[in-house]
CSV table of C-alpha atoms in Angstrom, one decimal:
chain,number,residue,atom,x,y,z
A,1,MET,CA,21.8,49.9,5.1
A,2,ALA,CA,22.3,46.1,4.1
A,3,THR,CA,22.5,45.9,0.8
A,4,VAL,CA,19.6,43.9,-0.3
A,5,GLY,CA,18.0,47.4,1.1
A,6,ALA,CA,20.0,49.5,-1.0
A,7,PHE,CA,20.1,47.4,-3.8
A,8,THR,CA,15.9,47.7,-3.3
A,9,LEU,CA,16.3,51.5,-2.7
A,10,ASN,CA,18.4,52.3,-5.7
A,11,SER,CA,16.2,49.9,-7.5
A,12,ALA,CA,13.1,51.7,-6.9
A,13,ILE,CA,15.3,55.0,-7.7
A,14,ALA,CA,16.2,54.0,-11.1
A,15,ALA,CA,12.5,53.3,-11.9
A,16,ASP,CA,11.5,56.9,-11.8
A,17,ALA,CA,15.2,58.5,-12.5
A,18,PRO,CA,14.9,59.9,-16.7
A,19,ILE,CA,16.9,58.4,-19.2
A,20,VAL,CA,19.8,59.6,-19.8
A,21,ILE,CA,21.6,60.0,-23.2
A,22,LYS,CA,25.4,60.9,-23.2
A,23,PHE,CA,25.8,62.5,-27.0
A,24,SER,CA,29.6,63.4,-27.3
A,25,HIS,CA,31.2,64.9,-29.8
A,26,VAL,CA,34.6,66.2,-31.3
A,27,VAL,CA,33.7,69.5,-32.4
A,28,ALA,CA,33.4,73.0,-30.3
A,29,ALA,CA,29.9,73.4,-29.1
A,30,GLU,CA,29.8,77.0,-32.1
A,31,THR,CA,30.2,74.8,-34.4
A,32,PRO,CA,27.2,73.4,-36.9
A,33,LYS,CA,27.3,70.1,-35.7
A,34,GLY,CA,27.3,71.4,-31.6
A,35,GLN,CA,24.7,73.9,-32.7
A,36,GLY,CA,22.5,71.0,-33.5
A,37,ALA,CA,23.8,68.6,-30.3
A,38,THR,CA,22.6,71.5,-28.6
A,39,LEU,CA,19.7,72.1,-30.7
A,40,PHE,CA,18.6,68.7,-30.0
A,41,LYS,CA,19.2,68.4,-26.1
A,42,LYS,CA,16.8,71.2,-25.6
A,43,LEU,CA,13.7,69.6,-28.0
A,44,ALA,CA,14.5,65.9,-26.8
A,45,GLU,CA,14.0,67.8,-22.9
A,46,GLU,CA,11.3,70.2,-24.1
A,47,LYS,CA,8.7,67.0,-25.1
A,48,PHE,CA,9.8,64.1,-22.4
A,49,PRO,CA,10.2,66.7,-19.0
A,50,GLY,CA,11.8,64.7,-16.4
A,51,ARG,CA,11.8,61.8,-18.4
A,52,VAL,CA,14.7,62.1,-21.0
A,53,VAL,CA,18.4,63.9,-20.4
A,54,VAL,CA,20.9,65.0,-22.8
A,55,GLU,CA,24.6,65.3,-21.8
A,56,ILE,CA,26.3,66.8,-24.1
A,57,TYR,CA,30.5,66.3,-24.1
A,58,PRO,CA,31.4,68.8,-27.0
A,59,ASN,CA,35.4,68.7,-28.2
A,60,SER,CA,36.2,65.3,-27.1
A,61,SER,CA,35.9,65.6,-23.3
A,62,LEU,CA,34.8,62.7,-22.6
A,63,TYR,CA,36.1,60.5,-25.8
A,64,GLY,CA,38.6,61.5,-28.5
A,65,ASP,CA,38.3,60.6,-32.3
A,66,GLY,CA,39.6,57.1,-31.7
A,67,LYS,CA,37.9,55.8,-29.3
A,68,GLU,CA,34.0,57.0,-29.2
A,69,MET,CA,33.1,54.0,-31.8
A,70,GLU,CA,34.3,51.6,-29.3
A,71,ALA,CA,32.5,53.9,-26.5
A,72,LEU,CA,29.0,54.0,-28.2
A,73,LEU,CA,29.2,50.1,-28.7
A,74,THR,CA,29.2,49.6,-25.0
A,75,ASN,CA,27.1,52.2,-24.4
A,76,ASN,CA,29.1,54.1,-22.5
A,77,VAL,CA,28.0,57.0,-24.4
A,78,GLN,CA,24.4,56.2,-26.3
A,79,MET,CA,25.0,59.3,-29.4
A,80,LEU,CA,27.8,60.6,-31.5
A,81,ALA,CA,27.8,62.1,-35.6
A,82,PRO,CA,30.6,60.8,-36.9
A,83,SER,CA,32.0,62.0,-40.0
A,84,LEU,CA,30.6,59.5,-42.8
A,85,ALA,CA,34.1,58.6,-43.7
A,86,LYS,CA,33.9,56.7,-40.5
A,87,PHE,CA,32.0,54.5,-41.5
A,88,ASP,CA,34.0,52.4,-44.0
A,89,LYS,CA,34.7,49.5,-41.7
A,90,TYR,CA,31.5,48.9,-41.3
A,91,THR,CA,29.4,48.7,-44.0
A,92,PRO,CA,31.1,49.7,-47.5
A,93,LYS,CA,27.2,51.5,-48.4
A,94,ILE,CA,28.5,55.0,-46.7
A,95,GLN,CA,31.4,55.1,-49.2
A,96,LEU,CA,28.4,56.5,-51.6
A,97,PHE,CA,28.5,60.0,-50.2
A,98,ASP,CA,32.8,60.1,-51.1
A,99,LEU,CA,32.0,59.5,-54.5
A,100,PRO,CA,33.2,62.8,-56.5
A,101,PHE,CA,31.1,64.5,-58.4
A,102,LEU,CA,27.8,62.7,-57.3
A,103,PHE,CA,25.8,65.5,-56.3
A,104,ASP,CA,25.6,69.0,-58.0
A,105,ASP,CA,24.4,71.3,-55.4
A,106,ILE,CA,23.7,70.5,-51.3
A,107,LYS,CA,19.9,70.6,-51.8
A,108,ALA,CA,20.6,67.1,-54.6
A,109,VAL,CA,22.4,65.9,-51.3
A,110,GLU,CA,19.4,66.4,-48.8
A,111,ARG,CA,16.8,65.5,-51.3
A,112,PHE,CA,18.3,62.3,-50.9
A,113,GLN,CA,19.5,62.2,-47.6
A,114,PHE,CA,16.0,62.5,-47.1
A,115,SER,CA,14.7,60.3,-49.8
A,116,ALA,CA,13.5,56.4,-49.3
A,117,LYS,CA,16.9,54.8,-50.2
A,118,GLY,CA,18.9,57.7,-48.2
A,119,LYS,CA,17.2,56.8,-45.0
A,120,GLU,CA,17.4,53.2,-45.7
A,121,LEU,CA,20.9,53.3,-45.1
A,122,LEU,CA,20.7,54.5,-41.6
A,123,ASN,CA,19.7,51.0,-41.1
A,124,VAL,CA,22.6,49.3,-42.6
A,125,MET,CA,24.7,48.7,-39.9
A,126,ARG,CA,22.3,47.7,-37.4
A,127,ASP,CA,23.6,44.3,-36.7
A,128,LYS,CA,26.9,45.5,-36.1
A,129,GLY,CA,25.2,47.5,-33.1
A,130,ILE,CA,24.9,50.9,-34.9
A,131,THR,CA,21.4,52.7,-35.9
A,132,GLY,CA,21.5,55.8,-37.6
A,133,LEU,CA,18.9,58.5,-37.5
A,134,THR,CA,19.6,61.0,-39.6
A,135,TYR,CA,22.2,63.1,-41.4
A,136,TRP,CA,23.7,66.2,-40.5
A,137,ASN,CA,25.8,68.4,-43.0
A,138,ASN,CA,28.8,70.1,-43.4
A,139,ASP,CA,28.3,71.7,-47.1
A,140,LEU,CA,30.1,70.6,-49.9
A,141,LYS,CA,34.2,70.3,-50.2
A,142,GLN,CA,36.5,72.9,-52.6
A,143,LEU,CA,39.7,71.7,-54.1
A,144,SER,CA,42.7,74.0,-52.7
A,145,ALA,CA,46.3,74.2,-54.3
A,146,ASN,CA,49.2,76.2,-54.5
A,147,LYS,CA,48.9,76.5,-58.4
A,148,PRO,CA,45.3,77.3,-60.4
A,149,LEU,CA,43.1,74.1,-61.2
A,150,ARG,CA,41.2,74.8,-63.7
A,151,VAL,CA,40.4,71.5,-65.4
A,152,PRO,CA,41.7,67.9,-64.2
A,153,THR,CA,45.1,68.2,-65.8
A,154,ASP,CA,46.3,70.8,-63.7
A,155,ALA,CA,46.1,68.4,-60.7
A,156,ARG,CA,48.3,66.1,-62.4
A,157,GLY,CA,51.8,65.1,-60.0
A,158,GLN,CA,50.3,67.3,-56.8
A,159,LYS,CA,50.2,66.0,-53.6
A,160,PHE,CA,46.3,66.1,-51.8
A,161,ARG,CA,45.7,65.6,-48.2
A,162,VAL,CA,42.9,63.2,-48.2
A,163,GLN,CA,41.0,61.2,-45.1
A,164,ASN,CA,41.5,58.0,-44.2
A,165,SER,CA,38.8,56.6,-47.4
A,166,GLU,CA,39.6,54.7,-50.2
A,167,VAL,CA,37.3,56.5,-52.1
A,168,LEU,CA,39.2,59.5,-51.5
A,169,ASP,CA,42.0,58.0,-52.5
A,170,ALA,CA,41.1,56.8,-55.7
A,171,GLN,CA,39.5,60.0,-56.7
A,172,PHE,CA,43.1,61.6,-56.7
A,173,LYS,CA,44.7,58.9,-58.6
A,174,GLN,CA,42.1,59.0,-61.3
A,175,ILE,CA,43.5,62.4,-62.4
A,176,LEU,CA,47.0,61.0,-61.9
A,177,ALA,CA,47.8,62.9,-58.4
A,178,VAL,CA,49.2,61.6,-55.2
A,179,PRO,CA,47.1,61.1,-52.2
A,180,ARG,CA,48.2,61.5,-48.9
A,181,LYS,CA,46.5,60.2,-45.9
A,182,MET,CA,46.7,62.6,-43.3
A,183,ALA,CA,45.4,63.5,-40.2
A,184,PHE,CA,43.3,66.7,-40.1
A,185,GLY,CA,45.2,68.8,-37.2
A,186,GLU,CA,48.4,67.9,-39.3
A,187,MET,CA,47.0,69.5,-42.4
A,188,TYR,CA,47.8,72.9,-41.9
A,189,GLN,CA,51.7,72.0,-41.3
A,190,GLY,CA,51.8,69.9,-43.9
A,191,LEU,CA,50.7,72.5,-46.2
A,192,GLN,CA,52.6,74.8,-44.9
A,193,THR,CA,55.6,73.0,-45.0
A,194,GLY,CA,55.3,71.5,-48.7
A,195,VAL,CA,55.0,67.5,-47.5
A,196,VAL,CA,51.1,68.1,-49.4
A,197,ASN,CA,50.7,70.7,-52.1
A,198,GLY,CA,46.9,71.0,-51.8
A,199,ALA,CA,43.7,69.5,-50.2
A,200,GLU,CA,39.9,69.2,-50.0
A,201,ASN,CA,37.4,71.1,-47.5
A,202,PRO,CA,34.7,72.4,-47.3
A,203,TYR,CA,35.2,76.8,-46.7
A,204,SER,CA,34.4,76.6,-43.3
A,205,ASN,CA,37.1,74.2,-42.5
A,206,ILE,CA,39.7,76.1,-44.5
A,207,TYR,CA,38.8,79.4,-43.0
A,208,SER,CA,39.0,77.9,-39.4
A,209,GLN,CA,42.0,76.0,-39.8
A,210,LYS,CA,43.5,78.7,-41.3
A,211,ILE,CA,44.1,76.3,-45.1
A,212,HIS,CA,43.5,79.8,-46.9
A,213,GLU,CA,47.0,81.2,-45.6
A,214,VAL,CA,48.7,78.8,-46.5
A,215,GLN,CA,47.3,77.9,-50.4
A,216,LYS,CA,47.2,80.5,-53.3
A,217,TYR,CA,43.8,79.3,-55.1
A,218,ILE,CA,40.7,77.6,-54.3
A,219,THR,CA,38.9,75.7,-56.5
A,220,GLU,CA,35.4,75.9,-56.2
A,221,SER,CA,34.7,72.9,-57.0
A,222,ASN,CA,31.6,71.5,-54.7
A,223,HIS,CA,32.9,67.9,-55.5
A,224,GLY,CA,32.3,66.2,-52.6
A,225,LEU,CA,30.7,65.6,-49.7
A,226,LEU,CA,31.7,66.8,-45.7
A,227,SER,CA,29.0,65.2,-43.9
A,228,TYR,CA,27.7,63.5,-40.2
A,229,MET,CA,25.3,60.3,-39.2
A,230,VAL,CA,23.9,60.8,-36.1
A,231,ILE,CA,24.2,57.2,-34.4
A,232,VAL,CA,22.6,55.8,-31.0
A,233,ASN,CA,23.6,52.4,-29.5
A,234,THR,CA,21.0,50.2,-31.3
A,235,LYS,CA,20.1,47.9,-28.2
A,236,PHE,CA,19.5,51.2,-26.2
A,237,TRP,CA,17.5,52.3,-29.0
A,238,GLU,CA,15.1,49.3,-29.3
A,239,GLY,CA,14.9,49.4,-25.1
A,240,LEU,CA,13.7,52.7,-25.3
A,241,PRO,CA,9.6,53.4,-24.9
A,242,GLU,CA,8.0,53.7,-28.4
A,243,ASP,CA,6.8,57.4,-27.3
A,244,ILE,CA,10.2,58.6,-26.5
A,245,ARG,CA,11.6,57.0,-29.5
A,246,THR,CA,9.2,58.4,-32.0
A,247,GLY,CA,9.6,61.9,-30.0
A,248,LEU,CA,13.4,62.0,-30.4
A,249,GLN,CA,12.9,61.2,-33.9
A,250,GLU,CA,10.7,63.8,-34.5
A,251,ALA,CA,13.4,66.0,-32.6
A,252,LEU,CA,16.6,65.1,-34.8
A,253,ASP,CA,14.7,65.3,-38.4
A,254,GLN,CA,14.0,68.5,-36.8
A,255,VAL,CA,17.5,69.2,-35.9
A,256,ALA,CA,18.6,68.4,-39.3
A,257,VAL,CA,16.7,70.8,-40.5
A,258,GLU,CA,17.8,73.5,-38.9
A,259,THR,CA,21.7,72.1,-38.7
A,260,ASN,CA,22.3,71.9,-42.7
A,261,LYS,CA,20.9,76.0,-42.6
A,262,ILE,CA,23.4,76.6,-40.1
A,263,SER,CA,26.2,74.8,-41.7
A,264,HIS,CA,25.0,76.4,-45.0
A,265,ASP,CA,25.0,80.0,-44.1
A,266,PHE,CA,28.5,79.5,-42.1
A,267,ASN,CA,29.9,78.2,-45.2
A,268,LEU,CA,28.5,81.1,-47.2
A,269,ALA,CA,30.1,83.1,-44.2
A,270,ASP,CA,33.4,81.4,-44.2
A,271,LYS,CA,34.0,81.8,-47.7
A,272,GLN,CA,33.2,86.1,-47.8
A,273,LYS,CA,35.8,86.0,-44.7
A,274,ILE,CA,38.6,84.6,-47.0
A,275,LEU,CA,37.7,86.3,-50.0
A,276,ASP,CA,38.2,89.7,-47.5
A,277,SER,CA,41.2,88.3,-46.0
A,278,GLY,CA,42.8,88.7,-49.7
A,279,LYS,CA,45.3,85.5,-49.3
A,280,THR,CA,44.0,83.6,-52.0
A,281,GLU,CA,42.2,83.8,-54.7
A,282,ILE,CA,39.5,81.7,-55.9
A,283,ILE,CA,38.3,80.1,-59.0
A,284,THR,CA,35.2,79.4,-60.1
A,285,LEU,CA,34.9,76.7,-62.6
A,286,THR,CA,32.3,77.4,-65.7
A,287,PRO,CA,29.9,75.0,-66.1
A,288,GLU,CA,32.1,73.2,-69.1
A,289,GLU,CA,34.7,73.0,-66.7
A,290,ARG,CA,33.3,71.3,-64.2
A,291,ALA,CA,31.6,69.0,-66.9
A,292,LYS,CA,35.3,67.8,-67.3
A,293,TRP,CA,36.2,67.3,-63.9
A,294,ARG,CA,32.7,65.2,-63.6
A,295,GLU,CA,33.6,62.9,-66.4
A,296,ALA,CA,37.7,62.8,-65.4
A,297,MET,CA,36.7,61.3,-62.3
A,298,ARG,CA,33.3,58.8,-62.8
A,299,PRO,CA,35.2,56.4,-63.5
A,300,VAL,CA,35.5,56.3,-59.7
A,301,TRP,CA,32.0,55.2,-59.1
A,302,LYS,CA,32.4,52.3,-61.6
A,303,LYS,CA,35.1,51.3,-59.3
A,304,PHE,CA,32.8,51.0,-56.4
A,305,GLU,CA,29.4,50.0,-57.9
A,306,ALA,CA,30.1,46.8,-56.5
A,307,GLN,CA,30.2,47.9,-52.9
A,308,ILE,CA,28.0,50.3,-52.6
A,309,GLY,CA,25.2,49.2,-55.2
A,310,LYS,CA,24.5,50.2,-58.3
A,311,ASP,CA,20.4,51.4,-57.3
A,312,LEU,CA,22.1,53.9,-54.9
A,313,ILE,CA,24.3,56.0,-56.8
A,314,SER,CA,21.4,55.8,-59.4
A,315,ALA,CA,19.3,57.3,-56.8
A,316,ALA,CA,21.8,59.9,-55.3
A,317,GLU,CA,22.5,60.9,-59.1
A,318,ALA,CA,18.4,61.2,-59.7
A,319,ALA,CA,18.5,63.3,-56.6
A,320,ASN,CA,19.8,66.5,-58.8
A,321,ASN,CA,16.9,66.6,-61.1
A,322,PRO,CA,14.3,67.3,-58.3
């Protein structure tokens, strides 16, 4: 077949071909994020049979943690769900979600994320080629250590593993602890060998990574959030027919509600498994003790206020009072 004929034929095929959305993520299919991606595929393909196909690539099978953002920006994948801590280099505003003790509970987080201000944050990276579509949460983080942490002074001098986030770095320095940036996969060994003394994770990560086996205490602090933003390549998204864009957004909004419920249930179940193991003690803070932690770390809010925006911090704090 001549080149021209082949081009014409391929163009005709392309015109009738479904829109393919490659959704890449770095975790297992059975995790809350993995289940969210699977549910989105189901809903999207049911809404648009023959018009939309969602291909899911879990467990870094297409692109790893360090390469996935580049792949999105070059449209080699169309959709990702990275941790919110990954967006510092694209916008400082997303650092809002790392501020310690900003939210009282996971319901307050969800109220803010679905508010006008929360949705506004989804669009702050569009000029960089990234459009946010929704949030998927992995619940609130707890502090673990080899000594009981009941008040902020108990953490002085302790070395805590943190993600690569300036806010998380500042929160531990604020209470005279020592933050150590360390890859997620290195955390267990770091705790086991004493390179770090403690960490911050939701219960699901503590259980799945066996952190409770190398930490004597977990303080149920609920001090910070581990959450993901579902993002899409902006040019790809804006190039979709309007009815498909609207339908996919509706599907993602539906998935967000379900995924947030799945992740919360996961964390509660994993907390119980940790308790049943008998390998660590879970410390429940009194309201007065938690207030001391919040006040001790609150200066971090002020430190990042200019970068994040006072209006956003105020709106997030207001979500604690429905």
